[in-house]
Short mmCIF file of C-alpha atoms in Angstrom, two decimals:
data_model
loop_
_atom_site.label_atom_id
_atom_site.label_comp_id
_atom_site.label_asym_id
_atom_site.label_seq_id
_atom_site.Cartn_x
_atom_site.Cartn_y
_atom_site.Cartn_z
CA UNK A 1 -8.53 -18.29 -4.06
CA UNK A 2 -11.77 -16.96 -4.92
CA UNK A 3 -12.40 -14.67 -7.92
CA UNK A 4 -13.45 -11.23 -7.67
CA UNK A 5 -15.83 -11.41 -10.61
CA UNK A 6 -17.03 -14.91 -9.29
CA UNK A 7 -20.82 -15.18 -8.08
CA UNK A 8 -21.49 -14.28 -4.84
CA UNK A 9 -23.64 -16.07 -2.16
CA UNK A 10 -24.93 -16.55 1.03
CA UNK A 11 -25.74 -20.22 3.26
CA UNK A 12 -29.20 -20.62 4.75
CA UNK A 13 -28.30 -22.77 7.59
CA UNK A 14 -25.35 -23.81 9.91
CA UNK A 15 -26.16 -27.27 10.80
CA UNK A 16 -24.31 -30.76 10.44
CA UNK A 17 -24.63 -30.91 6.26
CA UNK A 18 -23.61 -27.09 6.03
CA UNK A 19 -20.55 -28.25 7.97
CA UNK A 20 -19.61 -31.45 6.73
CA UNK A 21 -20.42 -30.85 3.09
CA UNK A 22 -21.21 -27.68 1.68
CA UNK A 23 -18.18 -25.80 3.47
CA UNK A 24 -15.67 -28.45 2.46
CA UNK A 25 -17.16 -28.75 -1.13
CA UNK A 26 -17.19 -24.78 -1.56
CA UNK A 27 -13.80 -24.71 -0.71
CA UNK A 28 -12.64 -27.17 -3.84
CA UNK A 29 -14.22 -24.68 -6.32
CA UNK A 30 -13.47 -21.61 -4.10
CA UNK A 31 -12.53 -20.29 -7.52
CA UNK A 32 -15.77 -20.26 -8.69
CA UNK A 33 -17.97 -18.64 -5.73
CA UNK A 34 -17.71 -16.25 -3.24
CA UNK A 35 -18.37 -17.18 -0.17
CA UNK A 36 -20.08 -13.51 1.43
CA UNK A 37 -22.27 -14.71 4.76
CA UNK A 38 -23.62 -17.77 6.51
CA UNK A 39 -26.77 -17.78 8.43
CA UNK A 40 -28.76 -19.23 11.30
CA UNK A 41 -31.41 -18.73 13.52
CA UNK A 42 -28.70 -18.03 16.55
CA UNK A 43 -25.44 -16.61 16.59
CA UNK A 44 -24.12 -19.72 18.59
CA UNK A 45 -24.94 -21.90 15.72
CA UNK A 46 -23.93 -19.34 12.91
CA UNK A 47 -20.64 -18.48 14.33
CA UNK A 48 -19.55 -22.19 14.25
CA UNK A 49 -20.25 -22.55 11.03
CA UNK A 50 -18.52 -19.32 10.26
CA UNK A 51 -15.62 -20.54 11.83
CA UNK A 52 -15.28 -23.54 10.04
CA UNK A 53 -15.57 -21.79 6.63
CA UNK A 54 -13.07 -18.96 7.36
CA UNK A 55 -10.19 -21.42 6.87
CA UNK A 56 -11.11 -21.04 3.04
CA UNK A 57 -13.04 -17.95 2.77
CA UNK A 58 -11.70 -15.09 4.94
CA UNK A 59 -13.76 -12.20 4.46
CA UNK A 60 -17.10 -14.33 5.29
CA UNK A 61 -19.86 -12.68 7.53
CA UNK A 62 -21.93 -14.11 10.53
CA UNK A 63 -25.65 -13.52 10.07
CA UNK A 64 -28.39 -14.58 12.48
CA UNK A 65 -31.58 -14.10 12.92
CA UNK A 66 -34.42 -11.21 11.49
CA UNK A 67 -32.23 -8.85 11.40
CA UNK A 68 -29.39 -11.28 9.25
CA UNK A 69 -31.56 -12.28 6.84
CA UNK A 70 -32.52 -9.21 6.02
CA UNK A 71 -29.25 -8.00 5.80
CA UNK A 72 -28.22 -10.54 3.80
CA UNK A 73 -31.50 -9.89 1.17
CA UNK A 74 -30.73 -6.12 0.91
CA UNK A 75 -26.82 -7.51 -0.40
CA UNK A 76 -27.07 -6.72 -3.58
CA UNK A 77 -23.65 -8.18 -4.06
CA UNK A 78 -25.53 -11.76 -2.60
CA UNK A 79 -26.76 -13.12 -5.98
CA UNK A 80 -27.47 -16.72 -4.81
CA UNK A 81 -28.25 -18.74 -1.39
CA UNK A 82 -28.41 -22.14 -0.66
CA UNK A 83 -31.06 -23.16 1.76
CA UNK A 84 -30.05 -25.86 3.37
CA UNK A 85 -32.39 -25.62 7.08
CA UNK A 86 -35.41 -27.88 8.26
CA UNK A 87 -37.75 -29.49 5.46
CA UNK A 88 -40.54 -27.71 7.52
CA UNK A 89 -39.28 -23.81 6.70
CA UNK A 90 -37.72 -24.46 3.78
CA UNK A 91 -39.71 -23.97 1.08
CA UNK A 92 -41.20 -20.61 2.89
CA UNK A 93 -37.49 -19.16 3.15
CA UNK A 94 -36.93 -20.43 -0.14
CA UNK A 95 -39.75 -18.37 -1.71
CA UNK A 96 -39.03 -15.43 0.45
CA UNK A 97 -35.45 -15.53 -1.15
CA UNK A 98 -36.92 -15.81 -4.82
CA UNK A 99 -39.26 -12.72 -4.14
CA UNK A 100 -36.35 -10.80 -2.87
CA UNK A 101 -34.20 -11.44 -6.35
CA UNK A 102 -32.17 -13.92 -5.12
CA UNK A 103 -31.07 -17.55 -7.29
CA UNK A 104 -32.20 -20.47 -4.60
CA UNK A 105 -30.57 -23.72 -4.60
CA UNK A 106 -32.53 -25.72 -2.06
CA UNK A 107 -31.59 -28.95 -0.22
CA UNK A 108 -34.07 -31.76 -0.49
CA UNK A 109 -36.59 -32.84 -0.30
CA UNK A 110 -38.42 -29.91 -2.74
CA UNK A 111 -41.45 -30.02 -0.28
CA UNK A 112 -42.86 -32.44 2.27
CA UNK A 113 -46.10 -32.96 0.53
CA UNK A 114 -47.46 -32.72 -3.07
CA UNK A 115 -49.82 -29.90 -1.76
CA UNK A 116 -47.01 -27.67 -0.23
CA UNK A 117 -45.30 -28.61 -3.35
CA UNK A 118 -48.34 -27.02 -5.77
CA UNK A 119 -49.02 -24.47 -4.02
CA UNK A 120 -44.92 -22.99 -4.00
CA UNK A 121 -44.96 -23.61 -8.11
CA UNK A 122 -47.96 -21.74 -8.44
CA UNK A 123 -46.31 -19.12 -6.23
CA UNK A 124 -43.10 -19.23 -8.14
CA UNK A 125 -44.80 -18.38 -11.19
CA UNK A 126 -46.22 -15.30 -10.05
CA UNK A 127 -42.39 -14.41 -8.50
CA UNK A 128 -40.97 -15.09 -12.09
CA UNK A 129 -43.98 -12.99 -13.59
CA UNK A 130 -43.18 -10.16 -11.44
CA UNK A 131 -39.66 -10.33 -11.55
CA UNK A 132 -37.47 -8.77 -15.14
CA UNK A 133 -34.81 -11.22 -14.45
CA UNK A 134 -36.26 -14.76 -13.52
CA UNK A 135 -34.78 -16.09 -10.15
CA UNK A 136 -33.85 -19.52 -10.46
CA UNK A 137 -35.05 -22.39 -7.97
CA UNK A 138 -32.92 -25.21 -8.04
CA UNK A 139 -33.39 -28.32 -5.77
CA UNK A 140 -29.79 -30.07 -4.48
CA UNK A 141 -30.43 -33.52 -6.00
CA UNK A 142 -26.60 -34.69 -5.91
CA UNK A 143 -27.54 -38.32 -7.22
CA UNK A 144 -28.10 -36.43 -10.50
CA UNK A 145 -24.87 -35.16 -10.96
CA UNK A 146 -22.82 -38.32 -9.90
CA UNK A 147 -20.76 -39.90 -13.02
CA UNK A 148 -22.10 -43.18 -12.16
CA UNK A 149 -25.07 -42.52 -13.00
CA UNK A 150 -24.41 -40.31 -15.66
CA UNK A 151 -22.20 -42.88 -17.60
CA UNK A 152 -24.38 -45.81 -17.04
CA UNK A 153 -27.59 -44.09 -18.29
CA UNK A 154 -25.38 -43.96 -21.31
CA UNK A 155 -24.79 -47.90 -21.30
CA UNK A 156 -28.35 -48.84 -20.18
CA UNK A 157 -29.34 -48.54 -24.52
CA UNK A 158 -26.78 -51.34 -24.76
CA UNK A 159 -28.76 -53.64 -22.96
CA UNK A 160 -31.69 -53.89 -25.20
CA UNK A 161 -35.65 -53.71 -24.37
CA UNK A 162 -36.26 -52.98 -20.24
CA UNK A 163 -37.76 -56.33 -18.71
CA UNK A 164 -37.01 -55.32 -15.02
CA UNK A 165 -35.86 -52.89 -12.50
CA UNK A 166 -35.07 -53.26 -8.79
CA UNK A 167 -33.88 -50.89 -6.02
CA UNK A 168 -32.95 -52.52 -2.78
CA UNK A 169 -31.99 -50.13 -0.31
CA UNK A 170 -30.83 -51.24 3.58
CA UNK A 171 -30.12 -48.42 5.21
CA UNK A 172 -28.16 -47.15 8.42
CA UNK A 173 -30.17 -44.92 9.81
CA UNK A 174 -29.20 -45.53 13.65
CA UNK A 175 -28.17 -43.55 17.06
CA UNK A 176 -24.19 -43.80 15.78
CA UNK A 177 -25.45 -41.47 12.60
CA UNK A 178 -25.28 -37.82 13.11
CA UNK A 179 -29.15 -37.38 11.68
CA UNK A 180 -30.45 -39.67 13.55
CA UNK A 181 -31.45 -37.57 16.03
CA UNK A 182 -32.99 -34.69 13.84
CA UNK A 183 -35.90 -33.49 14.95
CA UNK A 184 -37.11 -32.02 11.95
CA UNK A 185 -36.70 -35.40 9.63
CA UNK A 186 -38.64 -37.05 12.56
CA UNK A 187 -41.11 -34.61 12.51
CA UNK A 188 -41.88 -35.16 8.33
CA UNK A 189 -44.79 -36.83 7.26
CA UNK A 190 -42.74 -40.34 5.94
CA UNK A 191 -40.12 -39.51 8.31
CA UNK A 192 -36.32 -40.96 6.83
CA UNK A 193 -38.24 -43.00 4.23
CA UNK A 194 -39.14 -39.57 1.98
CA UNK A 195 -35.95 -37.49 3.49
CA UNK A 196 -33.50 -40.45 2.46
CA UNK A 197 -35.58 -41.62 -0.02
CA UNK A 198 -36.05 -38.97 -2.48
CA UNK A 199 -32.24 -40.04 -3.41
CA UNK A 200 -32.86 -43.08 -4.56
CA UNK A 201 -36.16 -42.34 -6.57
CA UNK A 202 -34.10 -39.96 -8.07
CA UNK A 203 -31.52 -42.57 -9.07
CA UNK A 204 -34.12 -44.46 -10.42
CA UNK A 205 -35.22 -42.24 -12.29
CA UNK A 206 -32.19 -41.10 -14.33
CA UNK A 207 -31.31 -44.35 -14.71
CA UNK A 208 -34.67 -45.67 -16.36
CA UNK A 209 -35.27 -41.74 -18.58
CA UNK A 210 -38.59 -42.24 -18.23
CA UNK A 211 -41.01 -41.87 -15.29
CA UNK A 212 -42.71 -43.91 -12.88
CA UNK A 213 -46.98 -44.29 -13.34
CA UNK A 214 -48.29 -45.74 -10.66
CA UNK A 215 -47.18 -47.57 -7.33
CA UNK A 216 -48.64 -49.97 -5.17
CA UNK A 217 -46.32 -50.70 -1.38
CA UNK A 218 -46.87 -52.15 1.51
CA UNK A 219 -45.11 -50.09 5.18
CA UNK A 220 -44.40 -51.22 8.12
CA UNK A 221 -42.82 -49.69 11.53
CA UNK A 222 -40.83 -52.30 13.33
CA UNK A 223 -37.95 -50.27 14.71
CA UNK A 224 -39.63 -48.31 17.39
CA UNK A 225 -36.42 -45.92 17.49
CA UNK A 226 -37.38 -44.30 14.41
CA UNK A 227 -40.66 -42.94 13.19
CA UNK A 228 -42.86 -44.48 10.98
CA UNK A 229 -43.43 -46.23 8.56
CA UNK A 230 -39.59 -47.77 8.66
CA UNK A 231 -39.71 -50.28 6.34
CA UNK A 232 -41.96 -50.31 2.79
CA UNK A 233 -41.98 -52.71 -0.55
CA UNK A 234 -43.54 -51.62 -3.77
CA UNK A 235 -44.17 -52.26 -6.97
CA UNK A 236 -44.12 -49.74 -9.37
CA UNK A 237 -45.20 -49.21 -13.10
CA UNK A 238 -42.85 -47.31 -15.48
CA UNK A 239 -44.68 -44.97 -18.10
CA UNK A 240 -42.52 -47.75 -20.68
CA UNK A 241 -44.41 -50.64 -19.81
CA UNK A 242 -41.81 -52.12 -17.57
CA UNK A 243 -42.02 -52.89 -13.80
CA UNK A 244 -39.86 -53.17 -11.02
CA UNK A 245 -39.87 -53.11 -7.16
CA UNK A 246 -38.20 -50.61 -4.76
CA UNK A 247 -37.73 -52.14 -1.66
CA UNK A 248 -36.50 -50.00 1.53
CA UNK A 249 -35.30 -50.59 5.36
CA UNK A 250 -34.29 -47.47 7.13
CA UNK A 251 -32.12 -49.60 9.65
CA UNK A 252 -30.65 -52.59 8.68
CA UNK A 253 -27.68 -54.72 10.21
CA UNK A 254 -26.25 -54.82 6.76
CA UNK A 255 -26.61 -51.45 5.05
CA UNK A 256 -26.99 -52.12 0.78
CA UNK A 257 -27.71 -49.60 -1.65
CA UNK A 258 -28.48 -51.28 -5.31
CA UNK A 259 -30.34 -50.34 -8.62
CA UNK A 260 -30.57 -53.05 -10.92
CA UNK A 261 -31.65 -52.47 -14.48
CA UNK A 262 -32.67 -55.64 -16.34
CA UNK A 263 -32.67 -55.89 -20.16
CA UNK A 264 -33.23 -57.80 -23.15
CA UNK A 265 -29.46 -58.22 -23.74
CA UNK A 266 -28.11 -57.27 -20.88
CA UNK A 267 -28.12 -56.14 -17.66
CA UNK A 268 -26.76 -52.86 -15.80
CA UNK A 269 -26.35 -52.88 -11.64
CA UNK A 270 -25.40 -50.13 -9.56
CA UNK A 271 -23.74 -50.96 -5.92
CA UNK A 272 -22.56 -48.46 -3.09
CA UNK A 273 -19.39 -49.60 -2.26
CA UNK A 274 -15.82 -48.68 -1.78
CA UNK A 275 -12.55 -49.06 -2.91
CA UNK A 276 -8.87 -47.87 -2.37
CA UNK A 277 -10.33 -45.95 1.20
CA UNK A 278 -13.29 -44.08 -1.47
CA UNK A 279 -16.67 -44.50 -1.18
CA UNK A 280 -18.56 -44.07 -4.35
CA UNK A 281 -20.43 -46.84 -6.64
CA UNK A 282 -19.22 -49.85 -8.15
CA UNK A 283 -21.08 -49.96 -11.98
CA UNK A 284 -21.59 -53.12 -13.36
CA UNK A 285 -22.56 -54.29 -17.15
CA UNK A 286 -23.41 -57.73 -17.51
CA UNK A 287 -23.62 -58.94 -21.46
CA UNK A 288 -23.83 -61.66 -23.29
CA UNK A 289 -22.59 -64.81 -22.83
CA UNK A 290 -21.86 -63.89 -19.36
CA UNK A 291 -19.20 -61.24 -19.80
CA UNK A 292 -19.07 -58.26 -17.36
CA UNK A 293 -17.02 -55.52 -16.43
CA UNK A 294 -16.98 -53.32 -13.58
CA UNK A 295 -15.96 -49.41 -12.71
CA UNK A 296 -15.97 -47.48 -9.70
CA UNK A 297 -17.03 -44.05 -9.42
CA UNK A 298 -16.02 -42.00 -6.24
CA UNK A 299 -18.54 -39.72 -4.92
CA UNK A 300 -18.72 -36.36 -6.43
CA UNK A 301 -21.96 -35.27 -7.00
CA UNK A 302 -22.10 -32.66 -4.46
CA UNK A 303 -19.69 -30.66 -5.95
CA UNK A 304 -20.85 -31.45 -9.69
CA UNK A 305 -24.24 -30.03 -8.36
CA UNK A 306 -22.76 -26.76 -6.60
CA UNK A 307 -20.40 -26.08 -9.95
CA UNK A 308 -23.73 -26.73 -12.02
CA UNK A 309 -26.02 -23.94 -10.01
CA UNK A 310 -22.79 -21.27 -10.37
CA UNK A 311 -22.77 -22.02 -13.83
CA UNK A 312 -26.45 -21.21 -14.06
CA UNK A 313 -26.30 -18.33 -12.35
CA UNK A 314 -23.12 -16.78 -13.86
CA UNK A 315 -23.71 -14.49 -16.39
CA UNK A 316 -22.44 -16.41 -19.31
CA UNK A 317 -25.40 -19.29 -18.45
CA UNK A 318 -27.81 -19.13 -21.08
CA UNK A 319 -30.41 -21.91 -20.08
CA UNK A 320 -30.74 -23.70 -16.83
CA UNK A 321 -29.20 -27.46 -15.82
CA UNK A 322 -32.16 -29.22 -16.24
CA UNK A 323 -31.18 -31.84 -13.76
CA UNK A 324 -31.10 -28.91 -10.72
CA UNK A 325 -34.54 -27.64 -11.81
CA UNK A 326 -37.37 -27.56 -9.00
CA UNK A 327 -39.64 -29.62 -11.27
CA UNK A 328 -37.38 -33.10 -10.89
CA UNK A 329 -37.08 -32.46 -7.14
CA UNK A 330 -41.08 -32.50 -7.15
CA UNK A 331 -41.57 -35.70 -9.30
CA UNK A 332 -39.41 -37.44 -6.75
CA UNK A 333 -41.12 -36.29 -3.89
CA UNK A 334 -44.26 -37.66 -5.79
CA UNK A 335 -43.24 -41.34 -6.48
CA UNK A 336 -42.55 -41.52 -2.57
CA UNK A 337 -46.04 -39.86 -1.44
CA UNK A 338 -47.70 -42.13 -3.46
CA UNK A 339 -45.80 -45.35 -2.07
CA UNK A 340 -46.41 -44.05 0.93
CA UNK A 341 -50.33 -43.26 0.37
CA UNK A 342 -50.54 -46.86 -1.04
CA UNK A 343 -48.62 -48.37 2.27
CA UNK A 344 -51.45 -46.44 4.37
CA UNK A 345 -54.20 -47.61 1.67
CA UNK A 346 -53.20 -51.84 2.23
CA UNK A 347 -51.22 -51.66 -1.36
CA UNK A 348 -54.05 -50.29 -3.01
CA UNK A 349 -52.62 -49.07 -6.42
CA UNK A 350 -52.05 -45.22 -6.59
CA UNK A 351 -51.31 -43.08 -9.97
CA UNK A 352 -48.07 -40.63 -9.88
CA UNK A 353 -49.34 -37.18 -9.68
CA UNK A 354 -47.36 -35.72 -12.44
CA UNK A 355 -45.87 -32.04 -12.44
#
């Protein structure tokens, strides 16, 4: 049952993620949100979503179109929105929202190039300049907030000086996934290697606390069913000294998802897996004299994120969750233009722009 005095906001966006995951997340912390409108571009598509979401929040609205959004900007009871439509319009509605006065929790990836990414900080500035209570932009990083990562940052110290990180990713990115056919992550400049990818850099990332320097990668595009590049391998230079290689198929036969953190006295390793009918991670920490132990996590990241952003925009917050801040969204973006720039340079080795 949702709380009276509880935050109230409004989804950008009706599609198969809206559907799927932020409705059915919503409703497990229904006590902390309300739920006031869901929007699309048509009525077709907003009304389904509507639909769906009525099952745990009655009194939601169906909002389409000019006329919705405006409607839903001029709701001064509407303190928040999550944008969650195509990469392409997405920073542009996100900004619009910010100007109006609204909080913005955005899905990824921040931006779909470090230019668009520059120029909407720059503009964000002037928004929080302008504006006597500073809107906050959060990007929807959910591989932030998941407790597997989270607890084995904590154990990576135990493992002594960093010698060695690796990220092999297999992906199923095929016609029996629902995104496959998305026209919009098609239509990005990397195509499913940035939109998929951004999650993994930012596993990296959080795993490491430090952040990557430069990158040098070699693409390829073998499956001609997806756009290209589908495939890339790089090498990449930690600000710590340490290297490691990231190595990415969109498609594979055999999906695998694995960080591997390699250390003076140990090592840490990070598996998507599942167990008891969950899917989540299985952590491993390998020690010496070839002890190990393992834990599973079960996914819950998504609504660790979502709790995180309510928090922040209650008005008991007093700082913002650093991990939802549009900042770390951008420096993951980054790491994967500049793989990407190196792939299209013949591995030629590219520095991290750095925000």
């Amino acid at each position: 049952m949702s709380n009276p005095s509880s935050p109230g906001i409004a989804i950008l966006g009706a599609g198969i993620f809206v559907k799927t995951q932020y409705i059915p997340r919503l409703a497990e912390i229904s006590d902390l949100v309300v739920l006031k409108a869901i929007w699309s571009r048509t009525e077709e598509s907003a009304k389904g979503a509507v639909e769906i979401a009525r099952k745990h929040f009655p009194e939601v609205k169906c909002k389409w179109g000019d006329d919705g959004l405006n409607e839903i900007i001029q709701d001064s009871s509407i303190v928040g929105v999550a944008v969650v439509v195509a990469a392409e319009t997405m920073v542009e509605m996100s900004l619009k929202m910010l100007k109006a006065g609204k909080h913005v929790l955005q899905e990824k990836p921040a931006a779909a190039s470090i230019s668009e990414i520059e120029t909407a900080i720059s503009s964000y500035r002037n928004i929080s300049a302008d504006s006597p209570c500073r809107p906050i932009w959060a990007v929807a990083e959910n591989y932030r907030f998941e407790p597997a990562f989270v607890e084995l940052k904590k154990l990576i110290a135990e493992t002594g000086d960093m010698m060695n990180v690796q990220l092999i990713i297999e992906g199923s990115m095929n016609s029996s996934n629902p995104y496959f056919s998305s026209s919009w992550r098609r239509n990005l400049s990397g195509g499913f290697i940035l939109d998929m990818g951004v999650h993994y850099i930012a596993g990296l990332r959080m795993l490491v606390g430090c952040e990557v320097a430069s990158v040098s990668a070699t693409t390829s595009h073998v499956d001609k069913t997806l756009p290209g590049p589908d495939n890339i391998t790089s090498n990449f230079q930690l600000e710590n000294g340490c290297s490691g290689v990231f190595v990415m198929v969109v498609s594979s036969r055999s999906p695998k998802i694995l960080w591997r953190v390699v250390g003076l006295k140990g090592t840490v390793q990070l598996e998507r897996g599942v167990e008891g009918g969950r899917h989540g991670y299985m952590a491993t920490i390998y020690g010496e004299g070839g002890t190990s132990r393992t834990i599973f996590y079960p996914f819950s990241g998504v609504t660790e994120e979502l709790k995180a952003f309510f928090n922040d925009i209650s008005e008991t917050s007093k700082e913002q969750e650093p991990r939802l801040s549009y900042v770390e969204g951008a420096r993951d973006v980054a790491v994967l233009e500049a793989m990407l720039e190196s792939g299209a340079k013949n591995g030629a080795v590219v520095p991290v722009t750095k925000f």
